[in-house]
mmCIF file of C-alpha atoms and ligand atoms in Angstrom:
data_model
loop_
_atom_site.group_PDB
_atom_site.id
_atom_site.type_symbol
_atom_site.label_atom_id
_atom_site.label_comp_id
_atom_site.label_asym_id
_atom_site.label_seq_id
_atom_site.Cartn_x
_atom_site.Cartn_y
_atom_site.Cartn_z
ATOM 1 C CA MET Q 1 148.338 76.840 65.808
ATOM 2 C CA ALA Q 2 145.019 75.854 67.063
ATOM 3 C CA GLU Q 3 142.156 78.428 67.280
ATOM 4 C CA LYS Q 4 139.807 78.753 70.115
ATOM 5 C CA ILE Q 5 136.409 80.371 69.811
ATOM 6 C CA ASN Q 6 134.579 82.055 72.740
ATOM 7 C CA VAL Q 7 131.077 83.268 72.332
ATOM 8 C CA LEU Q 8 130.851 87.047 72.542
ATOM 9 C CA LEU Q 9 127.222 87.320 71.238
ATOM 10 C CA SER Q 10 124.917 84.299 71.401
ATOM 11 C CA GLU Q 11 122.571 83.435 68.445
ATOM 12 C CA GLU Q 12 119.549 84.613 70.454
ATOM 13 C CA GLU Q 13 121.085 88.153 71.113
ATOM 14 C CA VAL Q 14 122.073 88.474 67.531
ATOM 15 C CA GLY Q 15 118.651 87.453 66.402
ATOM 16 C CA ALA Q 16 116.998 89.641 68.729
ATOM 17 C CA ARG Q 17 119.094 92.785 67.820
ATOM 18 C CA ILE Q 18 118.515 92.030 63.893
ATOM 19 C CA LYS Q 19 114.655 91.927 64.490
ATOM 20 C CA ALA Q 20 114.895 95.384 66.413
ATOM 21 C CA ILE Q 21 116.957 96.941 63.557
ATOM 22 C CA GLY Q 22 114.661 95.509 60.960
ATOM 23 C CA GLU Q 23 111.697 97.365 62.547
ATOM 24 C CA GLN Q 24 113.523 100.402 62.946
ATOM 25 C CA ILE Q 25 114.549 100.504 59.173
ATOM 26 C CA SER Q 26 111.003 99.584 58.211
ATOM 27 C CA LYS Q 27 109.827 102.647 60.022
ATOM 28 C CA ASP Q 28 112.447 104.911 58.586
ATOM 29 C CA TYR Q 29 111.728 103.893 54.979
ATOM 30 C CA GLU Q 30 108.001 103.887 55.072
ATOM 31 C CA GLY Q 31 106.342 104.380 51.629
ATOM 32 C CA LYS Q 32 109.867 103.563 50.086
ATOM 33 C CA GLN Q 33 111.307 100.546 48.567
ATOM 34 C CA ILE Q 34 114.983 99.675 50.017
ATOM 35 C CA HIS Q 35 117.812 98.525 47.563
ATOM 36 C CA MET Q 36 119.968 96.608 49.860
ATOM 37 C CA ILE Q 37 123.604 96.046 48.721
ATOM 38 C CA CYS Q 38 125.167 93.327 50.621
ATOM 39 C CA VAL Q 39 129.126 93.260 50.781
ATOM 40 C CA LEU Q 40 130.275 89.842 50.045
ATOM 41 C CA LYS Q 41 131.041 87.505 51.628
ATOM 42 C CA GLY Q 42 130.834 88.673 55.241
ATOM 43 C CA GLY Q 43 127.556 90.458 54.936
ATOM 44 C CA THR Q 44 125.464 87.469 53.441
ATOM 45 C CA PHE Q 45 124.121 86.082 56.710
ATOM 46 C CA PHE Q 46 123.174 89.478 58.219
ATOM 47 C CA MET Q 47 121.699 90.615 55.001
ATOM 48 C CA CYS Q 48 119.369 87.777 54.795
ATOM 49 C CA GLU Q 49 118.215 87.922 58.336
ATOM 50 C CA LEU Q 50 117.701 91.429 58.015
ATOM 51 C CA ALA Q 51 115.818 91.640 54.769
ATOM 52 C CA LYS Q 52 113.444 88.998 56.568
ATOM 53 C CA ARG Q 53 112.621 91.585 59.295
ATOM 54 C CA ILE Q 54 111.970 94.450 56.973
ATOM 55 C CA SER Q 55 108.389 95.038 56.166
ATOM 56 C CA VAL Q 56 108.799 97.447 53.350
ATOM 57 C CA PRO Q 57 109.597 96.264 49.739
ATOM 58 C CA VAL Q 58 113.387 95.397 49.204
ATOM 59 C CA SER Q 59 115.420 94.438 46.416
ATOM 60 C CA LEU Q 60 118.830 92.949 46.651
ATOM 61 C CA ASP Q 61 122.311 93.358 45.041
ATOM 62 C CA PHE Q 62 125.761 92.137 45.815
ATOM 63 C CA MET Q 63 129.253 93.471 45.584
ATOM 64 C CA ALA Q 64 132.671 92.036 46.588
ATOM 65 C CA VAL Q 65 135.722 94.065 47.579
ATOM 66 C CA SER Q 66 138.985 92.671 48.711
ATOM 67 C CA SER Q 67 140.158 93.817 52.226
ATOM 68 C CA TYR Q 68 141.854 91.039 54.064
ATOM 69 C CA GLY Q 69 143.914 87.937 53.152
ATOM 70 C CA GLY Q 70 144.363 85.137 55.594
ATOM 71 C CA ASP Q 71 145.489 87.702 58.212
ATOM 72 C CA THR Q 72 143.932 89.455 60.964
ATOM 73 C CA LYS Q 73 145.272 92.731 60.057
ATOM 74 C CA SER Q 74 143.832 95.081 57.422
ATOM 75 C CA SER Q 75 145.996 95.203 54.200
ATOM 76 C CA GLY Q 76 144.669 98.939 53.646
ATOM 77 C CA VAL Q 77 144.149 97.681 50.072
ATOM 78 C CA VAL Q 78 140.481 97.948 48.726
ATOM 79 C CA LYS Q 79 139.729 96.362 45.303
ATOM 80 C CA ILE Q 80 136.283 95.742 43.670
ATOM 81 C CA VAL Q 81 136.153 92.121 43.016
ATOM 82 C CA LYS Q 82 132.690 92.015 41.745
ATOM 83 C CA ASP Q 83 130.782 94.938 40.845
ATOM 84 C CA LEU Q 84 126.715 95.495 41.080
ATOM 85 C CA ASP Q 85 124.568 93.902 38.648
ATOM 86 C CA GLU Q 86 122.116 96.793 38.532
ATOM 87 C CA ALA Q 87 122.421 100.707 38.365
ATOM 88 C CA ILE Q 88 121.556 102.449 41.599
ATOM 89 C CA GLN Q 89 120.621 106.011 40.333
ATOM 90 C CA GLY Q 90 117.542 107.208 42.154
ATOM 91 C CA LYS Q 91 117.428 104.248 44.384
ATOM 92 C CA ASP Q 92 117.299 104.309 48.301
ATOM 93 C CA VAL Q 93 120.316 102.425 48.785
ATOM 94 C CA LEU Q 94 121.198 100.496 52.060
ATOM 95 C CA VAL Q 95 124.833 99.026 52.387
ATOM 96 C CA VAL Q 96 124.949 95.944 54.560
ATOM 97 C CA GLU Q 97 128.256 95.217 55.897
ATOM 98 C CA ASP Q 98 129.220 92.544 58.582
ATOM 99 C CA ILE Q 99 131.877 94.792 60.319
ATOM 100 C CA VAL Q 100 133.255 98.132 60.170
ATOM 101 C CA ASP Q 101 136.687 98.130 61.644
ATOM 102 C CA SER Q 102 139.415 100.634 60.172
ATOM 103 C CA GLY Q 103 136.715 102.152 57.960
ATOM 104 C CA ARG Q 104 138.825 101.818 54.845
ATOM 105 C CA THR Q 105 136.557 99.388 53.119
ATOM 106 C CA LEU Q 106 133.387 101.281 53.595
ATOM 107 C CA SER Q 107 134.741 104.758 53.301
ATOM 108 C CA TYR Q 108 136.063 103.941 49.531
ATOM 109 C CA LEU Q 109 132.751 101.922 48.897
ATOM 110 C CA LEU Q 110 130.486 104.716 49.988
ATOM 111 C CA GLU Q 111 132.382 107.356 48.048
ATOM 112 C CA MET Q 112 132.089 105.229 44.768
ATOM 113 C CA LEU Q 113 128.560 104.509 45.447
ATOM 114 C CA ARG Q 114 127.674 108.224 46.024
ATOM 115 C CA ASP Q 115 129.149 109.083 42.702
ATOM 116 C CA ARG Q 116 126.443 106.732 41.033
ATOM 117 C CA LYS Q 117 123.722 109.010 42.181
ATOM 118 C CA PRO Q 118 121.287 107.102 44.474
ATOM 119 C CA ALA Q 119 118.282 108.891 45.878
ATOM 120 C CA SER Q 120 119.759 108.154 49.400
ATOM 121 C CA LEU Q 121 122.590 106.115 50.654
ATOM 122 C CA LYS Q 122 122.856 104.555 54.434
ATOM 123 C CA LEU Q 123 124.899 102.110 55.725
ATOM 124 C CA CYS Q 124 123.996 99.084 58.130
ATOM 125 C CA THR Q 125 126.609 97.139 59.898
ATOM 126 C CA LEU Q 126 126.037 94.144 62.209
ATOM 127 C CA LEU Q 127 129.209 94.864 64.221
ATOM 128 C CA ASP Q 128 131.269 98.045 64.924
ATOM 129 C CA LYS Q 129 134.777 98.166 66.334
ATOM 130 C CA PRO Q 130 135.149 101.932 67.119
ATOM 131 C CA ASP Q 131 138.667 101.694 68.888
ATOM 132 C CA ARG Q 132 139.949 100.456 65.415
ATOM 133 C CA ARG Q 133 138.811 103.418 63.246
ATOM 134 C CA VAL Q 134 141.422 104.926 61.147
ATOM 135 C CA ILE Q 135 138.913 106.845 58.484
ATOM 136 C CA GLU Q 136 135.666 108.246 59.615
ATOM 137 C CA VAL Q 137 132.566 106.441 58.333
ATOM 138 C CA PRO Q 138 128.883 107.642 58.802
ATOM 139 C CA VAL Q 139 127.005 104.448 60.175
ATOM 140 C CA ASP Q 140 123.332 104.778 60.159
ATOM 141 C CA TYR Q 141 122.482 101.429 61.846
ATOM 142 C CA THR Q 142 124.578 99.321 64.022
ATOM 143 C CA GLY Q 143 124.001 95.851 65.599
ATOM 144 C CA PHE Q 144 126.542 95.870 68.383
ATOM 145 C CA GLN Q 145 129.657 97.871 69.130
ATOM 146 C CA ILE Q 146 132.278 95.360 70.117
ATOM 147 C CA PRO Q 147 135.804 95.606 71.676
ATOM 148 C CA ASP Q 148 139.118 95.385 69.687
ATOM 149 C CA GLU Q 149 139.077 91.675 69.310
ATOM 150 C CA PHE Q 150 139.197 89.402 65.978
ATOM 151 C CA VAL Q 151 135.608 87.961 65.701
ATOM 152 C CA VAL Q 152 133.959 85.123 63.516
ATOM 153 C CA GLY Q 153 130.673 83.759 63.049
ATOM 154 C CA TYR Q 154 127.611 85.031 61.338
ATOM 155 C CA GLY Q 155 129.365 85.608 57.930
ATOM 156 C CA LEU Q 156 132.560 86.724 59.600
ATOM 157 C CA ASP Q 157 135.588 84.543 58.837
ATOM 158 C CA TYR Q 158 139.163 83.533 59.937
ATOM 159 C CA ASP Q 159 140.930 82.493 56.585
ATOM 160 C CA GLN Q 160 137.821 81.673 55.167
ATOM 161 C CA LYS Q 161 136.567 79.571 58.112
ATOM 162 C CA TYR Q 162 133.850 79.844 60.777
ATOM 163 C CA ARG Q 163 131.595 81.907 58.544
ATOM 164 C CA ASN Q 164 128.459 79.501 59.328
ATOM 165 C CA LEU Q 165 128.845 79.816 62.989
ATOM 166 C CA PRO Q 166 125.084 80.829 64.074
ATOM 167 C CA TYR Q 167 126.682 83.198 66.807
ATOM 168 C CA ILE Q 168 129.605 85.820 67.172
ATOM 169 C CA GLY Q 169 132.802 84.402 68.716
ATOM 170 C CA ILE Q 170 136.135 85.851 69.623
ATOM 171 C CA VAL Q 171 139.088 84.006 68.198
ATOM 172 C CA SER Q 172 142.193 83.373 70.249
ATOM 173 C CA PHE Q 173 145.279 81.519 69.292
ATOM 174 C CA GLU Q 174 146.872 78.662 71.577
HETATM 175 P P1 IMP F 201 137.855 97.929 57.439
HETATM 176 O O1 IMP F 201 138.179 98.269 55.973
HETATM 177 O O2 IMP F 201 139.179 97.705 58.160
HETATM 178 O O3 IMP F 201 136.931 98.539 58.146
HETATM 179 O O4 IMP F 201 137.668 96.212 57.461
HETATM 180 C C1 IMP F 201 136.309 95.773 57.092
HETATM 181 C C2 IMP F 201 136.494 94.265 56.636
HETATM 182 O O5 IMP F 201 137.562 93.863 57.261
HETATM 183 C C3 IMP F 201 135.106 93.631 57.053
HETATM 184 O O6 IMP F 201 134.266 93.872 56.094
HETATM 185 C C4 IMP F 201 135.797 92.214 57.233
HETATM 186 O O7 IMP F 201 135.481 91.524 56.102
HETATM 187 C C5 IMP F 201 137.095 92.324 57.760
HETATM 188 N N1 IMP F 201 137.245 92.336 59.281
HETATM 189 C C6 IMP F 201 137.529 93.439 60.153
HETATM 190 N N2 IMP F 201 137.320 92.904 61.389
HETATM 191 C C7 IMP F 201 137.231 91.487 61.388
HETATM 192 C C8 IMP F 201 137.196 90.531 62.359
HETATM 193 O O8 IMP F 201 137.002 90.891 63.640
HETATM 194 N N3 IMP F 201 136.783 89.371 61.848
HETATM 195 C C9 IMP F 201 136.550 89.052 60.616
HETATM 196 N N4 IMP F 201 136.636 89.896 59.747
HETATM 197 C C10 IMP F 201 137.087 91.239 60.095
HETATM 198 MG MG1 MG F 202 133.087 92.670 55.041
#
């Protein structure tokens, strides 16, 4: 089955929005250092672009959880594949995700991180599909709310493909 990709959000639109979020975050965290936690692999492209737009000091760490296989439906299974390198106790933690869909991954992850006693814990996601939410997750910064479509690009994949697209596209199958 061949996939077709239609542009939903252009490179320019995504770039402009990330710049705006970066400015907002810089204001909100004035005088502080942000410990950004990127959820691999989807969050990497967004994390890098966002970090460049933040003017307060940042440190970075990475974590990998499993949620999707080569399918477009959530398995509901969340497993830590790679844990953080550093402790987060007392730090101002900002979790950076590519997309909040059912909310299962983030709900689990945030609860686990909260147990490690950070000074603060906020969530920033590039995309949000509110129609698909199964578990409520408090999102502090959102790039774009999008319709219930399967999207790729800017870190998001379909079966590990298309992460490197510089825009967000909707996948259709023909
Ligand atoms: P959730 O646990 O259902 O919120 O799923 C979150 C994870 O599912 C995201 O971090 C993505 O890796 C993946 N995901 C959800 N929707 C999409 C999509 O439209 N395209 C690509 N990956 C997605
Ligand atoms: Mg993800």
